[in-house]
């Protein structure tokens, strides 16, 4: 097809998009561990929820397992960015394993908050999604029953605390900002004395990516989000885009997943990526669109990010 025969389209690129500082750090930890100790290095759970990232690290010598029992005691093990229950590093120490914790510092902040509330005698509500590794990790910071999980507004309405004056809430870091505000609103109306986090638990990267997708969804009939169905923040971006006015929003692992029928009648397509999706997948998607359309790329930036996290001392040396 010559450029003249291709239908025109605007590609609106969300900014910020893709890798956050916690994901970047977790990947650097695996790469640094492989340099320091050689292959194989074991990683408990997918280091970040992205198949492309996991496959690249596997090719370098990382071995991904779901449980610590599957790691030999004489090889280093890394815990994923989502965080782990306290029992996991305790078991690694008991087996005298070398372990490096790649938990994002913003998830660790939530763990510390939960511990402080428990020490102050408060019952804790965690707003999050059951079964997500971050939720399992946060609930596993305290003994069973210390944290109650709330997933929906209906559950917030039905919740019965032990003592409404001794209640605090924390949240998963990758939730929908708007849905969470609704759940928190219900809890605060019912329990006005409930203690809130000093600083929002939903992380800067989740918030910024949702703001950016909202800004472009107003102008795009279709929004494509690159990410994995396991990635909470990526799935939220699809929901946020639809709610913000996009006619359609789709989650794709890469350009190969695109069904080009989605493009019928589309004059502007929004493109973004979840916090665990690498930029080369975005570039490949933009190139695939450009191969079929006479495209013009425009970046829709809502904020400039400059967050970085230090590596654990064992690897920074
Ligand atoms: S999405 Fe947020 S909490 Fe999760 S790794 Fe990235 S910065 Fe950390």
PDB file of C-alpha atoms and ligand atoms in Angstrom:
ATOM      1  CA  UNK A   1       0.000   0.000   0.000  1.00  0.00           C
ATOM      2  CA  UNK A   2       1.431   3.422  -0.873  1.00  0.00           C
ATOM      3  CA  UNK A   3       1.113   6.149   1.777  1.00  0.00           C
ATOM      4  CA  UNK A   4      -1.604   7.779  -0.344  1.00  0.00           C
ATOM      5  CA  UNK A   5      -3.744   4.596  -0.208  1.00  0.00           C
ATOM      6  CA  UNK A   6      -3.482   4.170   3.543  1.00  0.00           C
ATOM      7  CA  UNK A   7      -6.319   5.543   5.662  1.00  0.00           C
ATOM      8  CA  UNK A   8      -5.213   8.380   7.971  1.00  0.00           C
ATOM      9  CA  UNK A   9      -5.008   7.856  11.736  1.00  0.00           C
ATOM     10  CA  UNK A  10      -3.687   9.757  14.752  1.00  0.00           C
ATOM     11  CA  UNK A  11      -1.749   7.750  17.321  1.00  0.00           C
ATOM     12  CA  UNK A  12      -2.020   9.386  20.734  1.00  0.00           C
ATOM     13  CA  UNK A  13       0.770   8.095  22.967  1.00  0.00           C
ATOM     14  CA  UNK A  14       0.109   8.351  26.695  1.00  0.00           C
ATOM     15  CA  UNK A  15       2.898   9.776  28.822  1.00  0.00           C
ATOM     16  CA  UNK A  16       3.872   8.549  31.320  1.00  0.00           C
ATOM     17  CA  UNK A  17       3.419   4.930  30.238  1.00  0.00           C
ATOM     18  CA  UNK A  18       5.248   1.646  30.731  1.00  0.00           C
ATOM     19  CA  UNK A  19       7.990   0.855  33.221  1.00  0.00           C
ATOM     20  CA  UNK A  20       7.807   2.413  36.678  1.00  0.00           C
ATOM     21  CA  UNK A  21      10.729   2.789  39.074  1.00  0.00           C
ATOM     22  CA  UNK A  22       9.745  -0.354  41.042  1.00  0.00           C
ATOM     23  CA  UNK A  23       9.705  -2.561  37.940  1.00  0.00           C
ATOM     24  CA  UNK A  24      12.938  -1.072  36.661  1.00  0.00           C
ATOM     25  CA  UNK A  25      14.597  -1.798  40.021  1.00  0.00           C
ATOM     26  CA  UNK A  26      13.257  -5.376  40.163  1.00  0.00           C
ATOM     27  CA  UNK A  27      14.637  -6.160  36.697  1.00  0.00           C
ATOM     28  CA  UNK A  28      17.990  -4.595  37.604  1.00  0.00           C
ATOM     29  CA  UNK A  29      18.071  -6.773  40.736  1.00  0.00           C
ATOM     30  CA  UNK A  30      17.702  -9.983  38.692  1.00  0.00           C
ATOM     31  CA  UNK A  31      20.299  -8.812  36.160  1.00  0.00           C
ATOM     32  CA  UNK A  32      22.665  -7.750  38.967  1.00  0.00           C
ATOM     33  CA  UNK A  33      22.217 -11.080  40.782  1.00  0.00           C
ATOM     34  CA  UNK A  34      23.045 -12.987  37.599  1.00  0.00           C
ATOM     35  CA  UNK A  35      26.212 -10.893  37.191  1.00  0.00           C
ATOM     36  CA  UNK A  36      27.215 -11.346  40.823  1.00  0.00           C
ATOM     37  CA  UNK A  37      26.432 -15.011  41.380  1.00  0.00           C
ATOM     38  CA  UNK A  38      26.140 -16.388  37.834  1.00  0.00           C
ATOM     39  CA  UNK A  39      23.286 -18.568  36.522  1.00  0.00           C
ATOM     40  CA  UNK A  40      21.012 -19.971  37.651  1.00  0.00           C
ATOM     41  CA  UNK A  41      19.408 -17.415  39.921  1.00  0.00           C
ATOM     42  CA  UNK A  42      15.949 -18.369  41.166  1.00  0.00           C
ATOM     43  CA  UNK A  43      13.064 -15.895  41.225  1.00  0.00           C
ATOM     44  CA  UNK A  44      10.001 -16.592  43.345  1.00  0.00           C
ATOM     45  CA  UNK A  45       6.962 -15.605  41.243  1.00  0.00           C
ATOM     46  CA  UNK A  46       7.213 -13.635  37.972  1.00  0.00           C
ATOM     47  CA  UNK A  47       9.527 -10.755  38.897  1.00  0.00           C
ATOM     48  CA  UNK A  48       7.019  -8.418  37.221  1.00  0.00           C
ATOM     49  CA  UNK A  49       3.847  -9.437  35.405  1.00  0.00           C
ATOM     50  CA  UNK A  50       5.164  -9.373  31.859  1.00  0.00           C
ATOM     51  CA  UNK A  51       5.923 -12.432  29.734  1.00  0.00           C
ATOM     52  CA  UNK A  52       8.435 -10.606  27.535  1.00  0.00           C
ATOM     53  CA  UNK A  53      10.438  -9.430  30.549  1.00  0.00           C
ATOM     54  CA  UNK A  54      10.313 -12.911  32.118  1.00  0.00           C
ATOM     55  CA  UNK A  55      11.417 -14.649  28.887  1.00  0.00           C
ATOM     56  CA  UNK A  56      14.352 -12.257  28.436  1.00  0.00           C
ATOM     57  CA  UNK A  57      15.528 -12.900  32.013  1.00  0.00           C
ATOM     58  CA  UNK A  58      15.053 -16.664  31.557  1.00  0.00           C
ATOM     59  CA  UNK A  59      17.356 -16.495  28.551  1.00  0.00           C
ATOM     60  CA  UNK A  60      19.976 -14.859  30.803  1.00  0.00           C
ATOM     61  CA  UNK A  61      19.712 -17.678  33.356  1.00  0.00           C
ATOM     62  CA  UNK A  62      16.879 -16.745  35.730  1.00  0.00           C
ATOM     63  CA  UNK A  63      14.597 -19.601  36.797  1.00  0.00           C
ATOM     64  CA  UNK A  64      11.063 -18.632  37.805  1.00  0.00           C
ATOM     65  CA  UNK A  65       9.288 -20.733  40.432  1.00  0.00           C
ATOM     66  CA  UNK A  66       6.084 -20.211  42.372  1.00  0.00           C
ATOM     67  CA  UNK A  67       7.275 -21.354  45.794  1.00  0.00           C
ATOM     68  CA  UNK A  68      10.486 -21.235  47.785  1.00  0.00           C
ATOM     69  CA  UNK A  69      10.429 -25.066  48.162  1.00  0.00           C
ATOM     70  CA  UNK A  70      11.194 -25.240  44.446  1.00  0.00           C
ATOM     71  CA  UNK A  71      14.535 -23.414  44.899  1.00  0.00           C
ATOM     72  CA  UNK A  72      17.686 -25.298  45.860  1.00  0.00           C
ATOM     73  CA  UNK A  73      19.210 -23.923  49.069  1.00  0.00           C
ATOM     74  CA  UNK A  74      22.605 -23.377  47.433  1.00  0.00           C
ATOM     75  CA  UNK A  75      21.421 -20.883  44.789  1.00  0.00           C
ATOM     76  CA  UNK A  76      20.359 -17.258  45.332  1.00  0.00           C
ATOM     77  CA  UNK A  77      16.649 -16.462  45.236  1.00  0.00           C
ATOM     78  CA  UNK A  78      14.926 -13.172  44.492  1.00  0.00           C
ATOM     79  CA  UNK A  79      11.466 -12.166  45.694  1.00  0.00           C
ATOM     80  CA  UNK A  80       9.273 -10.362  43.166  1.00  0.00           C
ATOM     81  CA  UNK A  81       8.355  -6.652  43.096  1.00  0.00           C
ATOM     82  CA  UNK A  82       4.860  -7.448  44.443  1.00  0.00           C
ATOM     83  CA  UNK A  83       6.144  -8.323  47.925  1.00  0.00           C
ATOM     84  CA  UNK A  84       6.008 -11.538  49.924  1.00  0.00           C
ATOM     85  CA  UNK A  85       4.477 -12.688  53.211  1.00  0.00           C
ATOM     86  CA  UNK A  86       6.947 -12.451  56.124  1.00  0.00           C
ATOM     87  CA  UNK A  87       7.091 -16.247  56.307  1.00  0.00           C
ATOM     88  CA  UNK A  88       8.949 -16.391  52.960  1.00  0.00           C
ATOM     89  CA  UNK A  89      12.189 -14.527  53.879  1.00  0.00           C
ATOM     90  CA  UNK A  90      12.010 -16.229  57.292  1.00  0.00           C
ATOM     91  CA  UNK A  91      12.031 -19.632  55.577  1.00  0.00           C
ATOM     92  CA  UNK A  92      14.880 -18.551  53.244  1.00  0.00           C
ATOM     93  CA  UNK A  93      16.916 -17.474  56.298  1.00  0.00           C
ATOM     94  CA  UNK A  94      16.136 -20.764  58.044  1.00  0.00           C
ATOM     95  CA  UNK A  95      17.456 -22.648  54.990  1.00  0.00           C
ATOM     96  CA  UNK A  96      20.511 -20.307  55.004  1.00  0.00           C
ATOM     97  CA  UNK A  97      19.811 -19.212  51.441  1.00  0.00           C
ATOM     98  CA  UNK A  98      21.131 -16.055  49.809  1.00  0.00           C
ATOM     99  CA  UNK A  99      18.023 -13.997  49.047  1.00  0.00           C
ATOM    100  CA  UNK A 100      17.394 -10.550  47.629  1.00  0.00           C
ATOM    101  CA  UNK A 101      14.066  -8.866  48.135  1.00  0.00           C
ATOM    102  CA  UNK A 102      12.925  -6.965  45.008  1.00  0.00           C
ATOM    103  CA  UNK A 103       9.699  -5.783  46.680  1.00  0.00           C
ATOM    104  CA  UNK A 104       8.973  -2.267  45.407  1.00  0.00           C
ATOM    105  CA  UNK A 105       9.746   0.275  48.150  1.00  0.00           C
ATOM    106  CA  UNK A 106       6.213   1.650  47.709  1.00  0.00           C
ATOM    107  CA  UNK A 107       4.770  -1.781  48.541  1.00  0.00           C
ATOM    108  CA  UNK A 108       7.160  -2.047  51.516  1.00  0.00           C
ATOM    109  CA  UNK A 109       5.794   1.329  52.690  1.00  0.00           C
ATOM    110  CA  UNK A 110       2.303  -0.224  52.864  1.00  0.00           C
ATOM    111  CA  UNK A 111       3.724  -3.210  54.805  1.00  0.00           C
ATOM    112  CA  UNK A 112       5.293  -0.840  57.351  1.00  0.00           C
ATOM    113  CA  UNK A 113       2.035   1.125  57.681  1.00  0.00           C
ATOM    114  CA  UNK A 114       0.097  -2.084  58.361  1.00  0.00           C
ATOM    115  CA  UNK A 115       2.596  -3.132  61.020  1.00  0.00           C
ATOM    116  CA  UNK A 116       2.383   0.286  62.710  1.00  0.00           C
ATOM    117  CA  UNK A 117      -1.414   0.134  62.822  1.00  0.00           C
ATOM    118  CA  UNK A 118      -1.272  -3.363  64.290  1.00  0.00           C
ATOM    119  CA  UNK A 119       1.256  -2.210  66.918  1.00  0.00           C
ATOM    120  CA  UNK A 120      -1.110   0.635  67.822  1.00  0.00           C
ATOM    121  CA  UNK A 121      -3.901  -1.911  68.347  1.00  0.00           C
ATOM    122  CA  UNK A 122      -5.888  -0.969  65.243  1.00  0.00           C
ATOM    123  CA  UNK A 123      -7.861  -3.396  63.116  1.00  0.00           C
ATOM    124  CA  UNK A 124      -6.756  -3.015  59.481  1.00  0.00           C
ATOM    125  CA  UNK A 125      -8.818  -2.956  56.316  1.00  0.00           C
ATOM    126  CA  UNK A 126      -6.902  -3.662  53.107  1.00  0.00           C
ATOM    127  CA  UNK A 127      -8.631  -2.459  49.949  1.00  0.00           C
ATOM    128  CA  UNK A 128      -7.441  -4.708  47.134  1.00  0.00           C
ATOM    129  CA  UNK A 129      -8.072  -7.715  44.916  1.00  0.00           C
ATOM    130  CA  UNK A 130      -8.148 -11.195  46.483  1.00  0.00           C
ATOM    131  CA  UNK A 131      -5.471 -13.516  45.167  1.00  0.00           C
ATOM    132  CA  UNK A 132      -3.163 -10.810  43.768  1.00  0.00           C
ATOM    133  CA  UNK A 133       0.401 -11.491  44.995  1.00  0.00           C
ATOM    134  CA  UNK A 134       0.682  -7.985  46.459  1.00  0.00           C
ATOM    135  CA  UNK A 135      -2.441  -8.591  48.569  1.00  0.00           C
ATOM    136  CA  UNK A 136      -1.130 -12.002  49.681  1.00  0.00           C
ATOM    137  CA  UNK A 137       2.179 -10.330  50.606  1.00  0.00           C
ATOM    138  CA  UNK A 138       0.589  -7.456  52.525  1.00  0.00           C
ATOM    139  CA  UNK A 139      -1.802  -9.740  54.436  1.00  0.00           C
ATOM    140  CA  UNK A 140       1.153 -11.981  55.212  1.00  0.00           C
ATOM    141  CA  UNK A 141       2.951  -9.212  57.113  1.00  0.00           C
ATOM    142  CA  UNK A 142       0.694  -9.857  60.117  1.00  0.00           C
ATOM    143  CA  UNK A 143      -0.895 -12.843  61.744  1.00  0.00           C
ATOM    144  CA  UNK A 144      -4.009 -14.344  60.192  1.00  0.00           C
ATOM    145  CA  UNK A 145      -7.145 -12.304  60.890  1.00  0.00           C
ATOM    146  CA  UNK A 146      -5.292  -9.030  61.600  1.00  0.00           C
ATOM    147  CA  UNK A 147      -6.214  -7.643  58.154  1.00  0.00           C
ATOM    148  CA  UNK A 148      -9.669  -7.699  56.572  1.00  0.00           C
ATOM    149  CA  UNK A 149      -9.784  -7.541  52.767  1.00  0.00           C
ATOM    150  CA  UNK A 150     -12.406  -5.341  51.101  1.00  0.00           C
ATOM    151  CA  UNK A 151     -12.815  -5.499  47.331  1.00  0.00           C
ATOM    152  CA  UNK A 152     -16.042  -3.636  46.587  1.00  0.00           C
ATOM    153  CA  UNK A 153     -18.357  -0.836  47.706  1.00  0.00           C
ATOM    154  CA  UNK A 154     -20.901  -3.501  48.766  1.00  0.00           C
ATOM    155  CA  UNK A 155     -18.306  -5.130  51.022  1.00  0.00           C
ATOM    156  CA  UNK A 156     -17.435  -1.713  52.493  1.00  0.00           C
ATOM    157  CA  UNK A 157     -21.135  -1.184  53.279  1.00  0.00           C
ATOM    158  CA  UNK A 158     -21.418  -4.595  54.947  1.00  0.00           C
ATOM    159  CA  UNK A 159     -18.126  -4.532  56.896  1.00  0.00           C
ATOM    160  CA  UNK A 160     -18.420  -4.880  60.700  1.00  0.00           C
ATOM    161  CA  UNK A 161     -15.255  -3.853  62.554  1.00  0.00           C
ATOM    162  CA  UNK A 162     -14.413  -5.048  66.049  1.00  0.00           C
ATOM    163  CA  UNK A 163     -14.225  -1.402  67.224  1.00  0.00           C
ATOM    164  CA  UNK A 164     -14.989   1.481  64.798  1.00  0.00           C
ATOM    165  CA  UNK A 165     -12.731   3.789  66.873  1.00  0.00           C
ATOM    166  CA  UNK A 166      -9.724   1.479  66.361  1.00  0.00           C
ATOM    167  CA  UNK A 167      -9.748   1.060  62.621  1.00  0.00           C
ATOM    168  CA  UNK A 168      -7.279   1.934  59.836  1.00  0.00           C
ATOM    169  CA  UNK A 169      -7.112   1.279  56.123  1.00  0.00           C
ATOM    170  CA  UNK A 170      -4.341   0.619  53.622  1.00  0.00           C
ATOM    171  CA  UNK A 171      -4.674  -0.206  49.914  1.00  0.00           C
ATOM    172  CA  UNK A 172      -3.067  -2.201  47.134  1.00  0.00           C
ATOM    173  CA  UNK A 173      -0.747   0.127  45.178  1.00  0.00           C
ATOM    174  CA  UNK A 174      -2.172  -0.570  41.714  1.00  0.00           C
ATOM    175  CA  UNK A 175      -5.914   0.008  42.108  1.00  0.00           C
ATOM    176  CA  UNK A 176      -8.245   2.270  40.157  1.00  0.00           C
ATOM    177  CA  UNK A 177      -7.949   5.694  41.797  1.00  0.00           C
ATOM    178  CA  UNK A 178     -11.669   6.418  41.265  1.00  0.00           C
ATOM    179  CA  UNK A 179     -13.007   3.019  42.454  1.00  0.00           C
ATOM    180  CA  UNK A 180     -10.823   3.178  45.542  1.00  0.00           C
ATOM    181  CA  UNK A 181     -12.003   6.707  46.364  1.00  0.00           C
ATOM    182  CA  UNK A 182     -15.570   5.367  46.275  1.00  0.00           C
ATOM    183  CA  UNK A 183     -14.785   2.475  48.650  1.00  0.00           C
ATOM    184  CA  UNK A 184     -12.826   4.775  50.996  1.00  0.00           C
ATOM    185  CA  UNK A 185     -15.755   7.247  50.874  1.00  0.00           C
ATOM    186  CA  UNK A 186     -18.153   4.546  52.128  1.00  0.00           C
ATOM    187  CA  UNK A 187     -15.782   3.469  54.914  1.00  0.00           C
ATOM    188  CA  UNK A 188     -15.146   7.070  56.026  1.00  0.00           C
ATOM    189  CA  UNK A 189     -18.859   7.818  56.080  1.00  0.00           C
ATOM    190  CA  UNK A 190     -19.514   4.735  58.222  1.00  0.00           C
ATOM    191  CA  UNK A 191     -16.373   4.997  60.381  1.00  0.00           C
ATOM    192  CA  UNK A 192     -15.340   8.680  60.636  1.00  0.00           C
ATOM    193  CA  UNK A 193     -12.566   7.855  63.125  1.00  0.00           C
ATOM    194  CA  UNK A 194     -10.839   5.434  60.733  1.00  0.00           C
ATOM    195  CA  UNK A 195      -7.130   6.240  60.264  1.00  0.00           C
ATOM    196  CA  UNK A 196      -6.043   6.893  56.669  1.00  0.00           C
ATOM    197  CA  UNK A 197      -2.546   6.533  55.156  1.00  0.00           C
ATOM    198  CA  UNK A 198      -0.350   9.655  55.565  1.00  0.00           C
ATOM    199  CA  UNK A 199       0.319   9.557  51.867  1.00  0.00           C
ATOM    200  CA  UNK A 200      -1.884   7.768  49.332  1.00  0.00           C
ATOM    201  CA  UNK A 201      -1.015   4.038  49.000  1.00  0.00           C
ATOM    202  CA  UNK A 202      -1.922   3.905  45.299  1.00  0.00           C
ATOM    203  CA  UNK A 203       1.495   4.596  43.852  1.00  0.00           C
ATOM    204  CA  UNK A 204       2.601   7.546  41.739  1.00  0.00           C
ATOM    205  CA  UNK A 205       3.054   5.314  38.666  1.00  0.00           C
ATOM    206  CA  UNK A 206      -0.477   3.879  38.832  1.00  0.00           C
ATOM    207  CA  UNK A 207      -1.970   7.351  39.360  1.00  0.00           C
ATOM    208  CA  UNK A 208       0.038   8.992  36.560  1.00  0.00           C
ATOM    209  CA  UNK A 209      -0.706   6.219  34.036  1.00  0.00           C
ATOM    210  CA  UNK A 210      -4.428   6.450  34.823  1.00  0.00           C
ATOM    211  CA  UNK A 211      -4.364  10.263  34.477  1.00  0.00           C
ATOM    212  CA  UNK A 212      -2.558   9.985  31.133  1.00  0.00           C
ATOM    213  CA  UNK A 213      -4.976   7.390  29.740  1.00  0.00           C
ATOM    214  CA  UNK A 214      -7.928   9.549  30.834  1.00  0.00           C
ATOM    215  CA  UNK A 215      -6.435  12.524  28.984  1.00  0.00           C
ATOM    216  CA  UNK A 216      -6.099  10.621  25.716  1.00  0.00           C
ATOM    217  CA  UNK A 217      -9.324   8.576  25.985  1.00  0.00           C
ATOM    218  CA  UNK A 218     -11.301  11.801  25.534  1.00  0.00           C
ATOM    219  CA  UNK A 219      -9.858  12.086  22.018  1.00  0.00           C
ATOM    220  CA  UNK A 220      -9.470   8.436  20.949  1.00  0.00           C
ATOM    221  CA  UNK A 221     -12.203   6.046  19.788  1.00  0.00           C
ATOM    222  CA  UNK A 222      -9.948   3.068  20.566  1.00  0.00           C
ATOM    223  CA  UNK A 223      -7.336   2.726  23.324  1.00  0.00           C
ATOM    224  CA  UNK A 224      -4.780  -0.097  23.257  1.00  0.00           C
ATOM    225  CA  UNK A 225      -3.101  -0.962  26.551  1.00  0.00           C
ATOM    226  CA  UNK A 226       0.017  -3.115  26.378  1.00  0.00           C
ATOM    227  CA  UNK A 227       0.177  -5.373  29.409  1.00  0.00           C
ATOM    228  CA  UNK A 228      -0.627  -8.746  30.880  1.00  0.00           C
ATOM    229  CA  UNK A 229      -4.052  -9.805  32.196  1.00  0.00           C
ATOM    230  CA  UNK A 230      -2.187 -10.617  35.457  1.00  0.00           C
ATOM    231  CA  UNK A 231      -0.956  -7.011  35.732  1.00  0.00           C
ATOM    232  CA  UNK A 232      -3.384  -5.174  37.983  1.00  0.00           C
ATOM    233  CA  UNK A 233      -2.361  -1.688  36.879  1.00  0.00           C
ATOM    234  CA  UNK A 234      -2.671  -2.650  33.168  1.00  0.00           C
ATOM    235  CA  UNK A 235      -6.176  -4.092  33.589  1.00  0.00           C
ATOM    236  CA  UNK A 236      -7.171  -0.913  35.456  1.00  0.00           C
ATOM    237  CA  UNK A 237      -5.939   1.205  32.507  1.00  0.00           C
ATOM    238  CA  UNK A 238      -8.434  -0.555  30.200  1.00  0.00           C
ATOM    239  CA  UNK A 239     -11.282   0.145  32.629  1.00  0.00           C
ATOM    240  CA  UNK A 240     -10.224   3.768  33.130  1.00  0.00           C
ATOM    241  CA  UNK A 241      -9.995   4.362  29.354  1.00  0.00           C
ATOM    242  CA  UNK A 242     -13.528   3.032  28.794  1.00  0.00           C
ATOM    243  CA  UNK A 243     -14.902   5.074  31.638  1.00  0.00           C
ATOM    244  CA  UNK A 244     -13.145   8.204  30.364  1.00  0.00           C
ATOM    245  CA  UNK A 245     -14.961   8.043  27.034  1.00  0.00           C
ATOM    246  CA  UNK A 246     -13.084   5.705  24.674  1.00  0.00           C
ATOM    247  CA  UNK A 247     -15.560   3.725  22.534  1.00  0.00           C
ATOM    248  CA  UNK A 248     -13.378   0.654  22.968  1.00  0.00           C
ATOM    249  CA  UNK A 249     -10.275  -0.240  24.979  1.00  0.00           C
ATOM    250  CA  UNK A 250      -8.329  -3.471  24.655  1.00  0.00           C
ATOM    251  CA  UNK A 251      -5.511  -5.111  26.593  1.00  0.00           C
ATOM    252  CA  UNK A 252      -2.851  -6.626  24.305  1.00  0.00           C
ATOM    253  CA  UNK A 253       0.364  -8.427  25.237  1.00  0.00           C
ATOM    254  CA  UNK A 254       2.014  -7.092  22.056  1.00  0.00           C
ATOM    255  CA  UNK A 255       1.240  -5.911  18.502  1.00  0.00           C
ATOM    256  CA  UNK A 256       0.574  -9.539  17.451  1.00  0.00           C
ATOM    257  CA  UNK A 257      -2.574  -9.585  19.607  1.00  0.00           C
ATOM    258  CA  UNK A 258      -4.218  -6.691  17.782  1.00  0.00           C
ATOM    259  CA  UNK A 259      -7.410  -7.543  15.929  1.00  0.00           C
ATOM    260  CA  UNK A 260      -7.375  -4.967  13.113  1.00  0.00           C
ATOM    261  CA  UNK A 261     -11.176  -5.036  12.929  1.00  0.00           C
ATOM    262  CA  UNK A 262     -11.084  -2.960  16.146  1.00  0.00           C
ATOM    263  CA  UNK A 263      -9.829  -0.103  13.941  1.00  0.00           C
ATOM    264  CA  UNK A 264     -13.010   0.194  11.838  1.00  0.00           C
ATOM    265  CA  UNK A 265     -14.116   3.840  11.914  1.00  0.00           C
ATOM    266  CA  UNK A 266     -11.219   4.817  14.212  1.00  0.00           C
ATOM    267  CA  UNK A 267      -9.591   8.179  13.448  1.00  0.00           C
ATOM    268  CA  UNK A 268      -7.529   8.394  16.632  1.00  0.00           C
ATOM    269  CA  UNK A 269      -6.092   5.464  18.571  1.00  0.00           C
ATOM    270  CA  UNK A 270      -4.664   5.892  22.066  1.00  0.00           C
ATOM    271  CA  UNK A 271      -1.672   3.761  23.043  1.00  0.00           C
ATOM    272  CA  UNK A 272      -0.349   3.173  26.543  1.00  0.00           C
ATOM    273  CA  UNK A 273       1.451   0.466  28.501  1.00  0.00           C
ATOM    274  CA  UNK A 274       1.143  -0.867  32.043  1.00  0.00           C
ATOM    275  CA  UNK A 275       3.961  -0.362  34.549  1.00  0.00           C
ATOM    276  CA  UNK A 276       5.487  -3.771  33.733  1.00  0.00           C
ATOM    277  CA  UNK A 277       5.465  -3.444  29.926  1.00  0.00           C
ATOM    278  CA  UNK A 278       8.710  -2.512  28.135  1.00  0.00           C
ATOM    279  CA  UNK A 279       8.883   0.388  25.686  1.00  0.00           C
ATOM    280  CA  UNK A 280      10.038  -1.764  22.747  1.00  0.00           C
ATOM    281  CA  UNK A 281       6.559  -3.366  22.734  1.00  0.00           C
ATOM    282  CA  UNK A 282       5.037   0.122  22.411  1.00  0.00           C
ATOM    283  CA  UNK A 283       7.416   0.935  19.546  1.00  0.00           C
ATOM    284  CA  UNK A 284       6.502  -2.332  17.779  1.00  0.00           C
ATOM    285  CA  UNK A 285       2.788  -1.545  18.158  1.00  0.00           C
ATOM    286  CA  UNK A 286       3.233   1.973  16.752  1.00  0.00           C
ATOM    287  CA  UNK A 287       5.202   0.495  13.823  1.00  0.00           C
ATOM    288  CA  UNK A 288       2.469  -2.106  13.162  1.00  0.00           C
ATOM    289  CA  UNK A 289      -0.175   0.655  13.056  1.00  0.00           C
ATOM    290  CA  UNK A 290       2.048   2.769  10.793  1.00  0.00           C
ATOM    291  CA  UNK A 291       2.373  -0.187   8.380  1.00  0.00           C
ATOM    292  CA  UNK A 292      -1.397  -0.153   7.835  1.00  0.00           C
ATOM    293  CA  UNK A 293      -2.316   3.507   8.251  1.00  0.00           C
ATOM    294  CA  UNK A 294      -0.999   6.900   7.266  1.00  0.00           C
ATOM    295  CA  UNK A 295      -0.238   7.689  10.900  1.00  0.00           C
ATOM    296  CA  UNK A 296       0.731  10.788  12.825  1.00  0.00           C
ATOM    297  CA  UNK A 297       2.080  10.286  16.350  1.00  0.00           C
ATOM    298  CA  UNK A 298       1.332  12.754  19.101  1.00  0.00           C
ATOM    299  CA  UNK A 299       2.375  12.388  22.763  1.00  0.00           C
ATOM    300  CA  UNK A 300      -0.207  13.289  25.420  1.00  0.00           C
ATOM    301  CA  UNK A 301       1.847  13.983  28.523  1.00  0.00           C
ATOM    302  CA  UNK A 302       0.252  14.762  31.892  1.00  0.00           C
ATOM    303  CA  UNK A 303       3.370  14.760  34.065  1.00  0.00           C
ATOM    304  CA  UNK A 304       7.130  14.230  33.946  1.00  0.00           C
ATOM    305  CA  UNK A 305       8.309  11.391  36.221  1.00  0.00           C
ATOM    306  CA  UNK A 306      11.717  11.397  37.887  1.00  0.00           C
ATOM    307  CA  UNK A 307      11.339   8.653  40.527  1.00  0.00           C
ATOM    308  CA  UNK A 308      14.190   6.151  40.936  1.00  0.00           C
ATOM    309  CA  UNK A 309      14.857   3.625  43.688  1.00  0.00           C
ATOM    310  CA  UNK A 310      18.234   2.475  45.023  1.00  0.00           C
ATOM    311  CA  UNK A 311      19.315  -1.120  44.574  1.00  0.00           C
ATOM    312  CA  UNK A 312      19.696  -3.323  47.670  1.00  0.00           C
ATOM    313  CA  UNK A 313      23.157  -2.835  49.186  1.00  0.00           C
ATOM    314  CA  UNK A 314      24.298  -6.390  48.339  1.00  0.00           C
ATOM    315  CA  UNK A 315      23.991  -5.549  44.623  1.00  0.00           C
ATOM    316  CA  UNK A 316      24.845  -1.846  44.722  1.00  0.00           C
ATOM    317  CA  UNK A 317      28.368  -2.582  45.990  1.00  0.00           C
TER     318      UNK A 317
HETATM  319  S1  LIG B   1       3.403  -0.041  40.007  1.00  0.00           S
HETATM  320 FE1  LIG B   1       3.918   1.291  41.737  1.00  0.00          FE
HETATM  321  S2  LIG B   1       4.023  -0.048  43.525  1.00  0.00           S
HETATM  322 FE2  LIG B   1       4.099  -1.355  41.690  1.00  0.00          FE
HETATM  323  S3  LIG B   1       6.265  -1.623  41.272  1.00  0.00           S
HETATM  324 FE3  LIG B   1       5.620   0.169  40.107  1.00  0.00          FE
HETATM  325  S4  LIG B   1       6.045   1.928  41.447  1.00  0.00           S
HETATM  326 FE4  LIG B   1       6.085   0.091  42.709  1.00  0.00          FE
END
